Tab-separated table of C-alpha atoms in Angstrom:
chain	number	residue	atom	x	y	z
L	1	MET	CA	-96.107	-79.327	33.238
L	2	LYS	CA	-95.900	-75.359	32.813
L	3	HIS	CA	-96.992	-72.581	35.319
L	4	LEU	CA	-98.576	-69.406	33.913
L	5	PHE	CA	-99.056	-66.092	35.695
L	6	LEU	CA	-100.634	-63.096	34.229
L	7	ILE	CA	-100.108	-60.268	36.045
L	8	ARG	CA	-101.990	-57.169	35.572
L	9	HIS	CA	-100.380	-54.081	36.220
L	10	ALA	CA	-101.355	-51.770	38.905
L	11	LYS	CA	-103.515	-48.907	39.194
L	12	SER	CA	-102.258	-46.115	36.619
L	13	SER	CA	-103.172	-42.765	36.019
L	14	TRP	CA	-105.310	-40.802	33.667
L	15	ALA	CA	-104.720	-37.287	35.592
L	16	ASP	CA	-102.172	-36.269	32.392
L	17	ASP	CA	-104.589	-36.503	29.179
L	18	THR	CA	-101.375	-35.419	26.964
L	19	LEU	CA	-100.004	-38.771	27.493
L	20	HIS	CA	-99.876	-41.269	25.054
L	21	ASP	CA	-101.191	-44.277	26.503
L	22	ARG	CA	-97.873	-46.076	26.445
L	23	GLU	CA	-96.588	-43.266	28.715
L	24	ARG	CA	-99.125	-43.724	31.267
L	25	PRO	CA	-97.671	-44.222	35.000
L	26	LEU	CA	-99.121	-45.908	38.303
L	27	ASN	CA	-101.301	-43.352	40.569
L	28	ALA	CA	-100.882	-42.997	44.338
L	29	ARG	CA	-103.098	-45.970	44.933
L	30	GLY	CA	-101.124	-48.304	42.352
L	31	GLN	CA	-97.939	-47.763	44.051
L	32	ARG	CA	-99.540	-48.840	47.379
L	33	GLN	CA	-100.397	-52.118	45.504
L	34	LEU	CA	-97.141	-53.122	44.615
L	35	ALA	CA	-95.441	-54.446	47.840
L	36	PRO	CA	-99.305	-56.534	48.666
L	37	LEU	CA	-99.273	-57.608	45.399
L	38	GLY	CA	-95.105	-58.711	45.357
L	39	ARG	CA	-95.707	-60.708	48.533
L	40	ALA	CA	-98.443	-62.398	47.239
L	41	LEU	CA	-97.035	-63.479	43.637
L	42	ALA	CA	-93.996	-64.336	45.932
L	43	ARG	CA	-95.964	-66.711	48.573
L	44	ALA	CA	-97.497	-68.277	44.841
L	45	GLY	CA	-94.088	-69.088	43.098
L	46	ALA	CA	-94.338	-66.397	40.520
L	47	PHE	CA	-90.840	-65.604	40.568
L	48	SER	CA	-89.354	-69.240	40.338
L	49	GLY	CA	-88.726	-68.830	36.665
L	50	HIS	CA	-89.053	-65.864	34.336
L	51	VAL	CA	-90.954	-62.370	34.296
L	52	CYS	CA	-91.519	-60.879	31.481
L	53	ALA	CA	-93.185	-57.355	31.077
L	54	SER	CA	-94.821	-54.592	28.764
L	55	PRO	CA	-92.641	-51.700	27.976
L	56	ALA	CA	-95.598	-49.450	28.926
L	57	ALA	CA	-94.663	-47.372	31.918
L	58	ARG	CA	-97.474	-48.943	34.538
L	59	ALA	CA	-96.285	-52.079	33.237
L	60	GLN	CA	-92.562	-51.467	33.909
L	61	GLN	CA	-93.100	-49.400	37.264
L	62	THR	CA	-95.234	-52.645	38.330
L	63	LEU	CA	-92.670	-54.928	37.486
L	64	ALA	CA	-90.026	-52.465	39.380
L	65	GLY	CA	-92.289	-52.496	42.269
L	66	ILE	CA	-92.894	-56.428	43.068
L	67	ARG	CA	-89.616	-57.878	41.904
L	68	PRO	CA	-87.572	-59.060	44.629
L	69	ALA	CA	-84.303	-58.559	45.169
L	70	SER	CA	-83.319	-62.188	44.768
L	71	LEU	CA	-84.359	-62.069	41.330
L	72	PRO	CA	-81.596	-62.072	38.772
L	73	GLU	CA	-81.325	-59.253	36.244
L	74	THR	CA	-81.291	-62.263	33.567
L	75	ALA	CA	-84.639	-63.673	34.794
L	76	ALA	CA	-86.578	-60.251	34.394
L	77	GLN	CA	-87.240	-59.027	31.159
L	78	THR	CA	-89.166	-56.723	28.873
L	79	ASP	CA	-90.579	-57.485	25.534
L	80	PRO	CA	-92.038	-54.665	22.959
L	81	ALA	CA	-94.570	-57.640	21.755
L	82	LEU	CA	-96.465	-57.595	25.538
L	83	TYR	CA	-97.620	-54.485	24.941
L	84	THR	CA	-100.681	-55.642	23.375
L	85	PHE	CA	-104.472	-55.802	23.761
L	86	ASP	CA	-105.127	-58.825	21.533
L	87	HIS	CA	-104.967	-62.389	23.490
L	88	ARG	CA	-104.244	-63.820	19.996
L	89	ARG	CA	-100.676	-62.240	19.755
L	90	LEU	CA	-100.120	-63.121	23.411
L	91	ALA	CA	-100.974	-66.637	22.913
L	92	ASP	CA	-98.492	-66.691	19.608
L	93	TRP	CA	-95.810	-65.005	21.803
L	94	LEU	CA	-96.084	-67.614	24.544
L	95	LYS	CA	-95.731	-70.356	21.758
L	96	ARG	CA	-92.231	-69.064	20.993
L	97	CYS	CA	-91.396	-69.033	24.417
L	98	ASP	CA	-88.479	-71.986	25.369
L	99	GLY	CA	-87.029	-73.342	28.645
L	100	ALA	CA	-89.010	-71.864	31.979
L	101	GLU	CA	-91.064	-73.899	33.575
L	102	THR	CA	-92.743	-71.146	35.195
L	103	LEU	CA	-93.532	-67.556	33.185
L	104	ALA	CA	-94.917	-64.499	34.712
L	105	ILE	CA	-96.292	-61.831	32.431
L	106	VAL	CA	-96.940	-58.356	33.509
L	107	GLY	CA	-99.224	-56.989	30.895
L	108	HIS	CA	-102.728	-55.402	29.855
L	109	ASN	CA	-106.343	-56.371	29.333
L	110	PRO	CA	-108.198	-57.385	27.620
L	111	ALA	CA	-105.353	-59.452	26.483
L	112	LEU	CA	-104.702	-61.158	29.860
L	113	LEU	CA	-108.197	-61.997	30.735
L	114	GLU	CA	-109.284	-62.959	26.937
L	115	LEU	CA	-106.086	-65.549	26.733
L	116	ALA	CA	-107.060	-66.626	30.404
L	117	GLN	CA	-110.986	-67.402	29.153
L	118	TRP	CA	-109.087	-69.276	25.969
L	119	LEU	CA	-106.918	-71.373	27.708
L	120	LEU	CA	-109.550	-72.185	31.087
L	121	LYS	CA	-112.795	-74.156	30.449
L	122	HIS	CA	-114.309	-72.089	33.442
L	123	PRO	CA	-112.771	-68.829	33.317
L	124	PRO	CA	-113.073	-65.752	35.833
L	125	GLN	CA	-115.130	-62.789	34.439
L	126	GLN	CA	-112.910	-60.135	35.543
L	127	LEU	CA	-109.222	-59.356	36.313
L	128	PRO	CA	-108.881	-56.016	38.190
L	129	THR	CA	-105.690	-53.843	38.318
L	130	ALA	CA	-102.956	-55.223	40.551
L	131	SER	CA	-104.542	-58.678	39.826
L	132	PHE	CA	-103.152	-62.087	38.800
L	133	LEU	CA	-104.055	-65.764	37.631
L	134	HIS	CA	-101.840	-68.622	38.226
L	135	LEU	CA	-102.885	-71.257	35.441
L	136	ARG	CA	-101.347	-74.682	35.418
L	137	LEU	CA	-100.449	-76.224	32.020
L	138	PRO	CA	-100.280	-80.038	31.622
L	139	ILE	CA	-97.723	-79.253	28.673
L	140	ALA	CA	-93.804	-80.123	28.059
L	141	HIS	CA	-93.111	-77.060	25.650
L	142	TRP	CA	-94.955	-73.641	25.535
L	143	HIS	CA	-95.362	-74.379	21.734
L	144	GLN	CA	-98.240	-77.160	22.948
L	145	LEU	CA	-100.294	-74.169	24.362
L	146	ALA	CA	-103.827	-74.896	23.242
L	147	LYS	CA	-107.533	-73.790	24.004
L	148	GLY	CA	-109.041	-74.913	27.015
L	149	LYS	CA	-105.356	-76.827	28.067
L	150	ALA	CA	-105.283	-74.718	31.258
L	151	ARG	CA	-106.043	-75.558	35.009
L	152	LEU	CA	-106.850	-72.611	37.224
L	153	GLU	CA	-104.280	-72.358	40.586
L	154	SER	CA	-105.438	-69.613	41.998
L	155	LEU	CA	-107.124	-66.064	40.977
L	156	GLN	CA	-105.981	-63.000	43.702
L	157	THR	CA	-106.781	-59.654	43.916
L	158	PRO	CA	-106.124	-56.962	45.888
L	159	ASN	CA	-109.285	-57.380	47.839
L	160	ASP	CA	-107.824	-60.920	49.013
L	161	PHE	CA	-104.336	-59.937	50.007
L	162	SER	CA	-104.022	-56.114	50.824
L	163	TYR	CA	-106.801	-55.193	53.965
L	164	THR	CA	-106.086	-51.869	52.889
L	165	GLU	CA	-107.601	-52.677	49.724
L	166	PHE	CA	-110.433	-55.192	50.867
L	167	ALA	CA	-111.873	-52.604	53.379
L	168	ARG	CA	-111.665	-49.119	51.478
L	169	LYS	CA	-115.362	-49.469	50.656
L	170	ARG	CA	-116.694	-51.414	53.107
L	171	ARG	CA	-118.210	-50.264	56.732
L	172	LYS	CA	-116.547	-52.650	59.334
L	173	ARG	CA	-119.389	-52.079	61.523
L	174	ALA	CA	-123.293	-51.001	61.502
L	175	ASP	CA	-124.050	-47.506	63.494
L	176	THR	CA	-125.827	-47.398	66.655
L	177	ASP	CA	-127.594	-44.719	68.748
L	178	GLY	CA	-128.275	-46.456	71.939
L	179	SER	CA	-131.853	-45.990	71.784
L	180	ARG	CA	-133.066	-49.042	70.501
L	181	PRO	CA	-131.079	-52.353	71.584
L	182	ASP	CA	-134.045	-54.752	70.416
L	183	ARG	CA	-132.995	-53.416	66.903
L	184	ASP	CA	-129.766	-52.331	67.316
L	185	ILE	CA	-128.347	-55.482	69.331
L	186	PRO	CA	-129.405	-58.024	66.272
L	187	ALA	CA	-128.469	-55.509	63.467
L	188	ALA	CA	-124.725	-55.091	64.986
L	189	LEU	CA	-124.301	-58.802	65.544
L	190	SER	CA	-125.706	-59.461	62.124
L	191	HIS	CA	-123.074	-56.940	60.869
L	192	GLN	CA	-119.846	-58.697	62.585
L	193	LEU	CA	-121.470	-62.345	60.780
L	194	GLN	CA	-121.236	-60.340	57.442
L	195	TRP	CA	-117.652	-58.794	57.987
L	196	LEU	CA	-116.422	-62.466	59.467
L	197	ALA	CA	-117.529	-64.268	56.206
L	198	GLN	CA	-115.936	-61.304	54.350
L	199	LEU	CA	-112.452	-61.190	56.453
L	200	GLU	CA	-112.070	-65.176	56.064
L	201	PRO	CA	-110.928	-65.379	52.768
L	202	GLY	CA	-108.009	-63.141	53.908
L	203	VAL	CA	-107.173	-64.728	57.154
L	204	ARG	CA	-106.818	-68.044	54.986
L	205	LEU	CA	-104.665	-66.320	52.268
L	206	GLY	CA	-102.624	-65.059	55.490
L	207	LEU	CA	-100.724	-62.433	53.191
L	208	ASP	CA	-101.804	-58.893	55.283
L	209	GLU	CA	-102.161	-59.755	58.953
L	210	GLU	CA	-104.702	-57.090	59.370
L	211	PHE	CA	-107.217	-59.620	58.354
L	212	LEU	CA	-106.596	-61.549	61.125
L	213	HIS	CA	-106.931	-58.701	63.671
L	214	GLN	CA	-109.979	-57.593	62.359
L	215	TYR	CA	-111.451	-60.999	62.474
L	216	ARG	CA	-110.383	-61.328	66.183
L	217	ILE	CA	-112.290	-58.188	66.851
L	218	ALA	CA	-115.627	-59.351	65.209
L	219	LEU	CA	-115.662	-62.468	67.007
L	220	ARG	CA	-114.360	-60.702	70.468
L	221	ARG	CA	-117.593	-57.821	69.880
L	222	SER	CA	-119.862	-60.341	69.214
L	223	ARG	CA	-119.010	-62.513	72.309
L	224	ALA	CA	-119.156	-59.463	74.484
L	225	ILE	CA	-122.810	-58.542	73.463
L	226	ALA	CA	-123.912	-61.967	73.647
L	227	GLU	CA	-122.187	-62.057	77.139
L	228	ALA	CA	-124.146	-58.991	77.939
L	229	VAL	CA	-127.793	-60.071	76.775
L	230	GLN	CA	-127.020	-63.265	78.892
L	231	ALA	CA	-126.309	-61.313	81.618
L	232	VAL	CA	-129.069	-58.892	81.247
L	233	THR	CA	-131.649	-61.976	80.584
L	234	SER	CA	-130.200	-64.924	82.687
L	235	ASP	CA	-131.060	-67.351	79.123
L	236	ARG	CA	-128.825	-70.431	79.390
L	237	HIS	CA	-129.241	-70.861	75.763
L	238	LEU	CA	-126.766	-68.573	74.815
L	239	LEU	CA	-124.084	-70.108	77.132
L	240	PRO	CA	-123.004	-72.902	74.433
L	241	VAL	CA	-122.694	-70.304	71.517
L	242	ILE	CA	-120.743	-67.820	73.647
L	243	LYS	CA	-118.335	-70.831	74.336
L	244	GLY	CA	-117.967	-71.458	70.444
L	245	LEU	CA	-117.236	-67.826	70.029
L	246	LYS	CA	-114.426	-68.062	72.552
L	247	ARG	CA	-113.219	-70.896	71.035
L	248	ALA	CA	-113.172	-69.499	67.391
L	249	ALA	CA	-111.191	-66.318	69.103
L	250	ARG	CA	-108.915	-68.626	70.696
L	251	ALA	CA	-107.710	-70.582	68.112
L	252	THR	CA	-106.413	-66.969	66.639
L	253	SER	CA	-104.514	-65.650	69.677
L	254	THR	CA	-100.894	-67.628	69.021
L	255	LEU	CA	-100.822	-66.573	65.468
L	256	ARG	CA	-101.695	-62.641	66.491
L	257	ASP	CA	-99.055	-62.998	69.248
L	258	LEU	CA	-96.676	-64.001	66.722
L	259	HIS	CA	-98.057	-61.229	64.379
L	260	VAL	CA	-96.817	-58.462	66.707
L	261	TRP	CA	-93.611	-60.142	67.934
L	262	LEU	CA	-92.307	-60.197	64.337
L	263	GLY	CA	-93.586	-56.654	63.466
L	264	GLN	CA	-91.388	-55.485	66.667
L	265	LEU	CA	-88.463	-57.120	66.242
L	266	PRO	CA	-86.461	-55.064	63.976
L	267	ASP	CA	-86.873	-52.131	66.954
L	268	LEU	CA	-85.949	-54.301	69.897
L	269	GLY	CA	-82.551	-56.146	68.440
L	270	ALA	CA	-81.784	-52.790	66.535
L	271	ASP	CA	-78.234	-52.858	67.378
L	272	ASN	CA	-77.327	-56.928	66.523
L	273	ASP	CA	-78.359	-57.843	63.102
L	274	ASP	CA	-77.758	-61.679	63.747
L	275	VAL	CA	-79.891	-61.501	66.843
L	276	VAL	CA	-82.854	-60.049	64.821
L	277	THR	CA	-82.049	-62.598	61.949
L	278	ALA	CA	-82.129	-65.643	63.983
L	279	LEU	CA	-85.451	-64.897	65.866
L	280	HIS	CA	-86.990	-63.615	62.531
L	281	THR	CA	-86.181	-66.798	61.117
L	282	TYR	CA	-87.471	-68.839	64.003
L	283	PHE	CA	-90.239	-67.080	64.636
L	284	GLU	CA	-91.261	-66.641	60.917
L	285	GLY	CA	-91.298	-70.358	61.148
L	286	GLN	CA	-93.653	-70.908	64.111
L	287	ALA	CA	-96.086	-68.305	62.182
L	288	ASP	CA	-96.310	-70.830	58.786
L	289	GLU	CA	-97.060	-73.232	61.486
L	290	GLN	CA	-99.449	-71.288	62.967
L	291	GLN	CA	-101.223	-70.334	59.810
L	292	ALA	CA	-101.668	-73.633	58.662
L	293	ALA	CA	-102.920	-74.667	62.257
L	294	LEU	CA	-105.695	-71.990	61.898
L	295	VAL	CA	-106.646	-72.563	57.976
L	296	GLN	CA	-107.088	-76.061	59.271
L	297	ARG	CA	-109.040	-74.965	61.913
L	298	LEU	CA	-111.597	-73.139	59.898
L	299	ASP	CA	-111.836	-75.903	57.679
L	300	SER	CA	-112.556	-78.270	61.421
L	301	LYS	CA	-116.834	-79.642	61.593
L	302	ARG	CA	-116.210	-78.014	65.017
L	303	HIS	CA	-115.376	-74.365	63.947
L	304	ARG	CA	-118.208	-74.606	61.379
L	305	ARG	CA	-120.629	-75.758	63.542
L	306	ASP	CA	-120.072	-73.215	66.057
L	307	LEU	CA	-120.326	-70.450	63.554
L	308	ALA	CA	-123.320	-72.162	62.386
L	309	ASP	CA	-124.948	-72.300	65.501
L	310	TRP	CA	-124.230	-68.776	66.598
L	311	GLN	CA	-125.498	-67.536	62.909
L	312	ALA	CA	-128.539	-69.666	63.680
L	313	LEU	CA	-129.493	-67.926	66.857
L	314	VAL	CA	-128.542	-64.591	65.718
L	315	GLU	CA	-131.126	-64.729	63.056
L	316	SER	CA	-133.760	-66.588	65.400
L	317	ARG	CA	-136.963	-65.813	66.447
L	318	GLN	CA	-135.988	-67.085	69.753
L	319	PHE	CA	-133.045	-64.135	70.169
L	320	ARG	CA	-135.275	-61.442	68.504
L	321	ARG	CA	-137.735	-61.721	71.698
L	322	LEU	CA	-135.000	-61.884	74.265
L	323	THR	CA	-133.593	-58.797	72.751
L	324	ALA	CA	-137.230	-57.128	72.135
L	325	GLY	CA	-137.528	-56.654	75.667
L	326	LEU	CA	-134.073	-54.712	76.149
L	327	GLN	CA	-134.150	-50.804	77.191
L	328	PRO	CA	-130.862	-48.672	77.013
L	329	GLY	CA	-131.282	-48.786	81.036
L	330	ASP	CA	-130.627	-52.486	80.845
L	331	ILE	CA	-127.175	-51.831	78.722
L	332	ARG	CA	-126.470	-49.335	81.194
L	333	THR	CA	-127.345	-51.223	84.013
L	334	THR	CA	-124.582	-54.055	82.590
L	335	VAL	CA	-122.167	-51.743	81.941
L	336	ALA	CA	-122.440	-50.294	85.308
L	337	GLN	CA	-122.288	-53.771	86.848
L	338	ARG	CA	-118.670	-54.631	84.529
L	339	ILE	CA	-117.333	-51.347	85.823
L	340	ARG	CA	-117.884	-52.719	89.162
L	341	GLU	CA	-116.018	-55.568	89.008
L	342	TYR	CA	-113.456	-53.861	87.119
L	343	ASN	CA	-113.002	-51.583	89.887
L	344	ARG	CA	-113.182	-54.466	92.724
L	345	ARG	CA	-110.234	-56.413	90.558
L	346	THR	CA	-108.298	-53.420	90.154
L	347	ALA	CA	-108.046	-52.508	94.104
L	348	GLU	CA	-107.460	-56.292	94.852
L	349	LEU	CA	-104.249	-55.795	92.222
L	350	LEU	CA	-100.892	-55.896	94.417
L	351	PHE	CA	-97.705	-55.364	92.665
L	352	ASP	CA	-96.903	-59.149	93.221
L	353	SER	CA	-100.456	-60.365	91.785
L	354	PRO	CA	-100.253	-63.016	88.831
L	355	ASP	CA	-100.086	-61.491	85.767
L	356	GLY	CA	-103.086	-63.721	85.093
L	357	ASP	CA	-105.131	-61.326	86.985
L	358	VAL	CA	-104.148	-58.408	85.127
L	359	HIS	CA	-104.985	-60.483	81.979
L	360	ARG	CA	-108.655	-60.660	82.984
L	361	LEU	CA	-108.617	-57.432	84.058
L	362	ARG	CA	-107.827	-56.261	80.241
L	363	LYS	CA	-110.212	-58.584	78.762
L	364	LEU	CA	-112.998	-57.245	81.360
L	365	LEU	CA	-111.858	-53.715	80.260
L	366	LYS	CA	-112.701	-54.829	76.420
L	367	ARG	CA	-116.076	-55.842	77.228
L	368	ILE	CA	-116.838	-52.896	79.008
L	369	ARG	CA	-115.645	-50.874	75.657
L	370	TYR	CA	-117.661	-53.313	73.259
L	371	LEU	CA	-120.822	-52.586	74.935
L	372	MET	CA	-120.161	-48.920	75.392
L	373	GLU	CA	-119.869	-49.264	71.467
L	374	LEU	CA	-123.300	-49.793	71.043
L	375	ASP	CA	-124.123	-46.160	72.132
L	376	ARG	CA	-120.947	-44.629	70.988
L	377	ALA	CA	-122.124	-41.198	71.272
L	378	GLY	CA	-123.620	-41.501	75.361
L	379	TRP	CA	-120.185	-42.932	76.127
L	380	LYS	CA	-117.744	-40.613	73.979
L	381	PRO	CA	-115.340	-39.566	77.025
L	382	THR	CA	-115.419	-42.848	78.859
L	383	LEU	CA	-114.590	-44.435	75.763
L	384	LYS	CA	-111.520	-41.844	75.147
L	385	GLU	CA	-110.615	-42.947	78.972
L	386	ILE	CA	-111.121	-46.810	78.031
L	387	LYS	CA	-108.951	-46.366	74.846
L	388	GLN	CA	-105.808	-45.370	77.023
L	389	ARG	CA	-106.115	-47.538	79.364
L	390	GLN	CA	-106.152	-50.179	77.025
L	391	GLN	CA	-103.047	-49.148	75.396
L	392	LEU	CA	-101.491	-49.636	78.756
L	393	PHE	CA	-102.924	-52.871	79.117
L	394	GLY	CA	-102.058	-54.126	75.815
L	395	ARG	CA	-98.324	-52.836	76.232
L	396	PHE	CA	-98.295	-54.835	79.512
L	397	GLN	CA	-99.706	-58.073	77.541
L	398	ASP	CA	-97.437	-57.623	74.470
L	399	LEU	CA	-94.426	-57.589	76.898
L	400	HIS	CA	-95.622	-60.667	78.727
L	401	VAL	CA	-96.058	-62.619	75.900
L	402	GLN	CA	-92.719	-61.476	74.188
L	403	VAL	CA	-90.841	-62.764	77.460
L	404	GLU	CA	-92.523	-66.070	76.931
L	405	LEU	CA	-91.762	-65.921	73.492
L	406	MET	CA	-87.911	-65.371	73.979
L	407	ARG	CA	-87.941	-68.149	76.540
L	408	GLN	CA	-89.399	-70.398	74.446
L	409	PHE	CA	-86.487	-69.287	72.129
L	410	GLU	CA	-83.563	-70.050	74.341
L	411	GLN	CA	-85.009	-73.712	75.071
L	412	GLY	CA	-85.458	-74.578	71.182
L	413	ALA	CA	-81.686	-72.525	70.315
L	414	PRO	CA	-79.754	-72.563	73.471
L	415	ASP	CA	-76.560	-72.492	71.224
L	416	THR	CA	-77.717	-69.106	69.201
L	417	LEU	CA	-76.032	-65.704	70.724
L	418	PRO	CA	-76.724	-67.101	74.708
L	419	ALA	CA	-75.501	-63.968	76.117
L	420	ALA	CA	-77.355	-61.772	73.715
L	421	ILE	CA	-80.403	-63.090	73.436
L	422	ALA	CA	-80.514	-63.500	77.552
L	423	ASN	CA	-79.965	-59.796	77.683
L	424	LEU	CA	-82.751	-58.993	75.539
L	425	ARG	CA	-85.064	-61.277	77.745
L	426	ARG	CA	-83.825	-59.200	80.863
L	427	GLU	CA	-84.429	-56.065	78.679
L	428	LEU	CA	-88.042	-57.458	77.920
L	429	GLU	CA	-89.024	-58.112	81.395
L	430	ARG	CA	-87.535	-54.618	82.715
L	431	HIS	CA	-90.375	-52.839	80.282
L	432	LYS	CA	-92.724	-55.214	81.577
L	433	ALA	CA	-92.618	-54.477	85.091
L	434	ASP	CA	-92.232	-51.058	84.152
L	435	ALA	CA	-95.677	-51.276	81.958
L	436	ARG	CA	-97.138	-53.672	85.093
L	437	ARG	CA	-96.620	-50.647	87.595
L	438	GLN	CA	-98.043	-48.167	85.420
L	439	THR	CA	-101.354	-50.464	84.862
L	440	LEU	CA	-101.576	-50.808	88.745
L	441	ALA	CA	-101.545	-46.953	89.324
L	442	LEU	CA	-104.519	-46.255	86.741
L	443	GLY	CA	-107.248	-46.868	89.367
L	444	GLY	CA	-110.806	-47.287	88.862
L	445	LEU	CA	-113.270	-46.334	86.162
L	446	ASP	CA	-115.873	-43.750	87.263
L	447	GLY	CA	-119.650	-45.779	86.719
L	448	PRO	CA	-122.146	-44.469	84.925
L	449	ALA	CA	-125.342	-42.432	86.253
L	450	LEU	CA	-128.322	-44.807	86.469
């Protein structure tokens, strides 16, 4: 069995028309594509054998930017024969290869795409820059390469493994001015449904954590709007689908917490590399387990039913009838009710109140924000204040989670630098107490004029 990776170089520059094609470098966007492409290739196993690249500048820069430090010098080569746009020459080159079970080629279109189309019975029609194909070949030797022999294991483009590329030309949410809730609410929810569907492949792949972050935001924003409609209309048909959205969001929470924690580890243990290494290894394993569990959850009948029920409701005449009678004042009334609830809960908070009370306040603040964003222009000053408050609440939440994760690590790996780990946990607890004091000092929000 052979594995073949066909890697198209990253985005190149055409700025200097005096350069020969072979000399054209990567442009700024192409440089940004390299790190995500390298991570995707490493996950797919592309560096387990030999990597060969065209001598063209754009291919050489791509190879330099994607190759892991652990790849031996002898496993990365440049071959002049790979500077070709003819798939037949590429096929002849492959047939002369020896040994390697896995071979990765950094080259050019149309040769790469046409080679794949020759090898596959059901080939893709495009291979964008900074994308790759992973083909599996049921052959023992490369000279046995033949038309239609390969099976496509995966085709990955920058839109799949880089949120920056994915979101470059997409709008994350529909614009609303707050004047027509009957129109704006269904439009906003339909947009979030589309956004969830577009984000899900990146969430499943799990190579860029921003996909998951935006997926969570879309779920929570949808739930907040649905809860507002339910609060205004008192329609109980909304309650089951709201619970389904809550389940979907809750399934992503642990993995998102681990992403934040892993991102902050280098700064938290900057004076002790051994501590950082031990924690990173342990929690990377936890994140991998949670990623697998999330994919299983996304494939479950219950999850698919929850989102299908939600989509059916948003697109139903029943929902449009519910929103048809809503006026801007209805949304303002609901915001006012939630601000009063927020202020009451804030007044009841004590220094020794359970952390759960602070968390509930944080979630309520998010729901108020998502409602206000239906009419961003009308709530601009308050939204700015809410976002500032959310930063403090978010810091407290992150520290709460980090303290709990440290306790989990201490129990799971009691022999790993116990004194250093205990000191780090106590330091996090001090930061958490400070964040709590700042949160308690915030006070209430000003309500809208109704």
